Amino acid sequence: MSKKNKSKDSAGGSGEGNKTIALNRSARHEYHLESRYEAGIALQGWELKSIRAGRMNMGDAYAVVKRGEVFLFGAQITPLSQASTHVVADDRRTRKLLLHRHEIDKLVGKVERDGYTLIPTAAYWKGNKVKLELALAKGKQAHDKRQASKDRDWERDKQRVMRRHNKNA
């Protein structure tokens, strides 16, 4: 019996392990990310099929707390062309996020009083369910972004020098 080697970070499928569906790569550049929360998403059938096909984009997405519930805005799930004709597919509809009550209460306090924003950083499979990683974030100023870029470049250069030094030793 041979076993198939499955990569843990491939898109699509709902096998074992956490498989990444979509990432919000610009979030770390645009915001100071503090604490992270795992939330479920209330999806329709056609959305789940599209996500399995790898058609989710979270580039401009953000979450809002309204009336004690958390909603996801701006996440795009492109419908498949084979989707049913009797379903009207809205690719950027508002989706409800599923969190525990104590987590929502914590988020309400941070967002309304302290001026934080809820940014989705990743979507992934957990078992056969789609989970979303939400980060509590504060926006960066332009000078903060430049400093972060300089720090990143310096770390990269430092690693290169150390590797070069270790090869010669």
mmCIF file of C-alpha atoms in Angstrom:
data_model
loop_
_atom_site.group_PDB
_atom_site.id
_atom_site.type_symbol
_atom_site.label_atom_id
_atom_site.label_comp_id
_atom_site.label_asym_id
_atom_site.label_seq_id
_atom_site.Cartn_x
_atom_site.Cartn_y
_atom_site.Cartn_z
ATOM 1 C CA MET A 1 0.000 0.000 0.000
ATOM 2 C CA SER A 2 1.404 3.353 -0.956
ATOM 3 C CA LYS A 3 0.537 6.586 0.779
ATOM 4 C CA LYS A 4 -0.029 9.788 -1.152
ATOM 5 C CA ASN A 5 2.082 12.742 -0.059
ATOM 6 C CA LYS A 6 -0.184 15.759 0.435
ATOM 7 C CA SER A 7 1.222 19.234 0.938
ATOM 8 C CA LYS A 8 -0.257 21.135 3.872
ATOM 9 C CA ASP A 9 -0.395 24.557 2.201
ATOM 10 C CA SER A 10 -2.068 23.681 -1.085
ATOM 11 C CA ALA A 11 -5.359 25.325 -1.976
ATOM 12 C CA GLY A 12 -8.560 23.348 -2.340
ATOM 13 C CA GLY A 13 -9.623 20.026 -0.895
ATOM 14 C CA SER A 14 -10.612 19.301 2.656
ATOM 15 C CA GLY A 15 -8.160 16.685 3.847
ATOM 16 C CA GLU A 16 -6.257 16.569 7.105
ATOM 17 C CA GLY A 17 -4.387 19.583 8.433
ATOM 18 C CA ASN A 18 -4.940 23.286 7.886
ATOM 19 C CA LYS A 19 -4.875 24.104 4.197
ATOM 20 C CA THR A 20 -4.642 27.725 3.221
ATOM 21 C CA ILE A 21 -7.368 29.028 0.919
ATOM 22 C CA ALA A 22 -6.483 32.726 0.704
ATOM 23 C CA LEU A 23 -4.057 35.136 2.356
ATOM 24 C CA ASN A 24 -4.228 38.881 2.874
ATOM 25 C CA ARG A 25 -0.544 39.650 2.265
ATOM 26 C CA SER A 26 -0.926 43.430 2.393
ATOM 27 C CA ALA A 27 -2.350 43.347 5.940
ATOM 28 C CA ARG A 28 1.081 43.130 7.595
ATOM 29 C CA HIS A 29 2.303 46.058 5.509
ATOM 30 C CA GLU A 30 -0.728 48.295 6.083
ATOM 31 C CA TYR A 31 -1.477 47.573 9.771
ATOM 32 C CA HIS A 32 0.073 46.819 13.160
ATOM 33 C CA LEU A 33 -1.474 43.394 13.869
ATOM 34 C CA GLU A 34 -2.033 42.608 17.534
ATOM 35 C CA SER A 35 -4.239 39.691 18.591
ATOM 36 C CA ARG A 36 -5.723 37.072 16.289
ATOM 37 C CA TYR A 37 -9.049 35.266 16.423
ATOM 38 C CA GLU A 38 -10.414 32.250 14.559
ATOM 39 C CA ALA A 39 -13.917 32.683 13.153
ATOM 40 C CA GLY A 40 -16.227 30.520 11.098
ATOM 41 C CA ILE A 41 -18.026 31.942 8.055
ATOM 42 C CA ALA A 42 -21.703 31.498 7.171
ATOM 43 C CA LEU A 43 -21.557 30.497 3.496
ATOM 44 C CA GLN A 44 -24.012 29.470 0.809
ATOM 45 C CA GLY A 45 -23.571 26.279 -1.213
ATOM 46 C CA TRP A 46 -22.243 27.933 -4.359
ATOM 47 C CA GLU A 47 -19.694 29.866 -2.283
ATOM 48 C CA LEU A 48 -18.310 26.684 -0.773
ATOM 49 C CA LYS A 49 -17.935 25.127 -4.226
ATOM 50 C CA SER A 50 -16.117 28.234 -5.470
ATOM 51 C CA ILE A 51 -13.789 28.205 -2.460
ATOM 52 C CA ARG A 52 -12.944 24.560 -3.145
ATOM 53 C CA ALA A 53 -11.996 25.674 -6.672
ATOM 54 C CA GLY A 54 -9.695 28.357 -5.168
ATOM 55 C CA ARG A 55 -11.716 31.435 -6.137
ATOM 56 C CA MET A 56 -11.520 33.532 -2.954
ATOM 57 C CA ASN A 57 -9.847 36.943 -2.672
ATOM 58 C CA MET A 58 -9.518 38.939 0.574
ATOM 59 C CA GLY A 59 -7.415 41.878 -0.628
ATOM 60 C CA ASP A 60 -9.846 44.662 0.352
ATOM 61 C CA ALA A 61 -11.752 42.801 3.063
ATOM 62 C CA TYR A 62 -12.488 44.011 6.582
ATOM 63 C CA ALA A 63 -14.859 43.038 9.392
ATOM 64 C CA VAL A 64 -17.377 45.198 11.264
ATOM 65 C CA VAL A 65 -19.237 44.666 14.537
ATOM 66 C CA LYS A 66 -22.951 45.557 14.201
ATOM 67 C CA ARG A 67 -25.680 44.881 16.762
ATOM 68 C CA GLY A 68 -23.551 42.358 18.633
ATOM 69 C CA GLU A 69 -22.624 40.374 15.498
ATOM 70 C CA VAL A 70 -19.520 40.412 13.298
ATOM 71 C CA PHE A 71 -19.801 40.723 9.512
ATOM 72 C CA LEU A 72 -17.214 40.387 6.734
ATOM 73 C CA PHE A 73 -17.237 43.052 4.007
ATOM 74 C CA GLY A 74 -15.329 43.163 0.737
ATOM 75 C CA ALA A 75 -14.209 39.529 0.481
ATOM 76 C CA GLN A 76 -14.702 38.309 -3.073
ATOM 77 C CA ILE A 77 -15.792 34.774 -3.877
ATOM 78 C CA THR A 78 -16.118 34.490 -7.650
ATOM 79 C CA PRO A 79 -18.981 32.192 -8.693
ATOM 80 C CA LEU A 80 -18.265 29.207 -10.888
ATOM 81 C CA SER A 81 -19.619 29.221 -14.422
ATOM 82 C CA GLN A 82 -21.290 25.844 -13.724
ATOM 83 C CA ALA A 83 -23.274 27.371 -10.824
ATOM 84 C CA SER A 84 -26.987 26.812 -10.708
ATOM 85 C CA THR A 85 -29.101 29.194 -12.792
ATOM 86 C CA HIS A 86 -31.800 29.710 -10.146
ATOM 87 C CA VAL A 87 -29.316 31.183 -7.626
ATOM 88 C CA VAL A 88 -28.378 34.854 -7.938
ATOM 89 C CA ALA A 89 -24.690 34.926 -7.011
ATOM 90 C CA ASP A 90 -23.361 38.132 -5.419
ATOM 91 C CA ASP A 91 -19.590 37.732 -5.227
ATOM 92 C CA ARG A 92 -19.031 40.535 -2.655
ATOM 93 C CA ARG A 93 -22.015 39.992 -0.379
ATOM 94 C CA THR A 94 -21.782 40.633 3.365
ATOM 95 C CA ARG A 95 -21.077 37.383 5.213
ATOM 96 C CA LYS A 96 -21.685 36.698 8.884
ATOM 97 C CA LEU A 97 -18.707 35.590 10.968
ATOM 98 C CA LEU A 98 -19.229 33.063 13.727
ATOM 99 C CA LEU A 99 -17.452 33.801 17.010
ATOM 100 C CA HIS A 100 -18.076 33.037 20.672
ATOM 101 C CA ARG A 101 -20.015 35.684 22.613
ATOM 102 C CA HIS A 102 -17.065 36.511 24.917
ATOM 103 C CA GLU A 103 -14.840 37.052 21.853
ATOM 104 C CA ILE A 104 -17.401 39.375 20.272
ATOM 105 C CA ASP A 105 -17.715 41.349 23.519
ATOM 106 C CA LYS A 106 -13.924 41.752 23.655
ATOM 107 C CA LEU A 107 -13.841 42.892 20.022
ATOM 108 C CA VAL A 108 -16.676 45.395 20.530
ATOM 109 C CA GLY A 109 -14.714 47.074 23.314
ATOM 110 C CA LYS A 110 -11.491 47.263 21.315
ATOM 111 C CA VAL A 111 -13.099 48.426 18.063
ATOM 112 C CA GLU A 112 -15.498 51.026 19.478
ATOM 113 C CA ARG A 113 -13.421 52.471 22.327
ATOM 114 C CA ASP A 114 -9.806 51.953 21.318
ATOM 115 C CA GLY A 115 -10.080 52.584 17.566
ATOM 116 C CA TYR A 116 -8.953 49.186 16.307
ATOM 117 C CA THR A 117 -9.964 47.617 12.984
ATOM 118 C CA LEU A 118 -10.767 43.963 12.281
ATOM 119 C CA ILE A 119 -8.775 42.681 9.306
ATOM 120 C CA PRO A 120 -8.988 39.141 7.891
ATOM 121 C CA THR A 121 -5.460 37.815 7.404
ATOM 122 C CA ALA A 122 -6.082 34.245 6.199
ATOM 123 C CA ALA A 123 -8.786 31.789 5.198
ATOM 124 C CA TYR A 124 -8.127 28.077 5.631
ATOM 125 C CA TRP A 125 -9.745 24.667 5.959
ATOM 126 C CA LYS A 126 -10.129 23.169 9.410
ATOM 127 C CA GLY A 127 -11.574 19.734 8.895
ATOM 128 C CA ASN A 128 -14.333 20.308 6.372
ATOM 129 C CA LYS A 129 -15.137 23.838 7.565
ATOM 130 C CA VAL A 130 -13.825 27.152 6.266
ATOM 131 C CA LYS A 131 -12.222 29.257 8.993
ATOM 132 C CA LEU A 132 -11.093 32.868 8.844
ATOM 133 C CA GLU A 133 -8.250 34.342 10.876
ATOM 134 C CA LEU A 134 -9.183 37.840 12.073
ATOM 135 C CA ALA A 135 -6.575 40.216 13.424
ATOM 136 C CA LEU A 136 -7.154 43.206 15.659
ATOM 137 C CA ALA A 137 -5.188 45.938 13.885
ATOM 138 C CA LYS A 138 -4.249 49.607 13.958
ATOM 139 C CA GLY A 139 -3.320 51.423 10.754
ATOM 140 C CA LYS A 140 0.303 52.297 10.065
ATOM 141 C CA GLN A 141 1.453 55.770 9.104
ATOM 142 C CA ALA A 142 3.641 56.228 6.006
ATOM 143 C CA HIS A 143 6.804 56.609 8.095
ATOM 144 C CA ASP A 144 6.019 53.363 9.940
ATOM 145 C CA LYS A 145 5.763 51.527 6.609
ATOM 146 C CA ARG A 146 9.108 52.932 5.476
ATOM 147 C CA GLN A 147 10.767 51.927 8.753
ATOM 148 C CA ALA A 148 9.330 48.411 8.528
ATOM 149 C CA SER A 149 10.678 48.133 4.980
ATOM 150 C CA LYS A 150 14.146 49.288 6.106
ATOM 151 C CA ASP A 151 14.133 46.793 8.986
ATOM 152 C CA ARG A 152 13.133 43.973 6.645
ATOM 153 C CA ASP A 153 15.912 44.890 4.182
ATOM 154 C CA TRP A 154 18.457 45.070 6.990
ATOM 155 C CA GLU A 155 17.473 41.615 8.298
ATOM 156 C CA ARG A 156 17.784 40.178 4.783
ATOM 157 C CA ASP A 157 21.235 41.751 4.277
ATOM 158 C CA LYS A 158 22.364 40.564 7.695
ATOM 159 C CA GLN A 159 21.353 36.986 6.847
ATOM 160 C CA ARG A 160 23.261 37.167 3.540
ATOM 161 C CA VAL A 161 26.416 38.351 5.292
ATOM 162 C CA MET A 162 26.135 35.629 7.929
ATOM 163 C CA ARG A 163 25.663 32.931 5.265
ATOM 164 C CA ARG A 164 28.641 34.230 3.301
ATOM 165 C CA HIS A 165 30.739 34.252 6.466
ATOM 166 C CA ASN A 166 29.734 30.689 7.416
ATOM 167 C CA LYS A 167 30.590 29.316 3.960
ATOM 168 C CA ASN A 168 34.148 30.598 4.209
ATOM 169 C CA ALA A 169 34.744 29.293 7.734
#
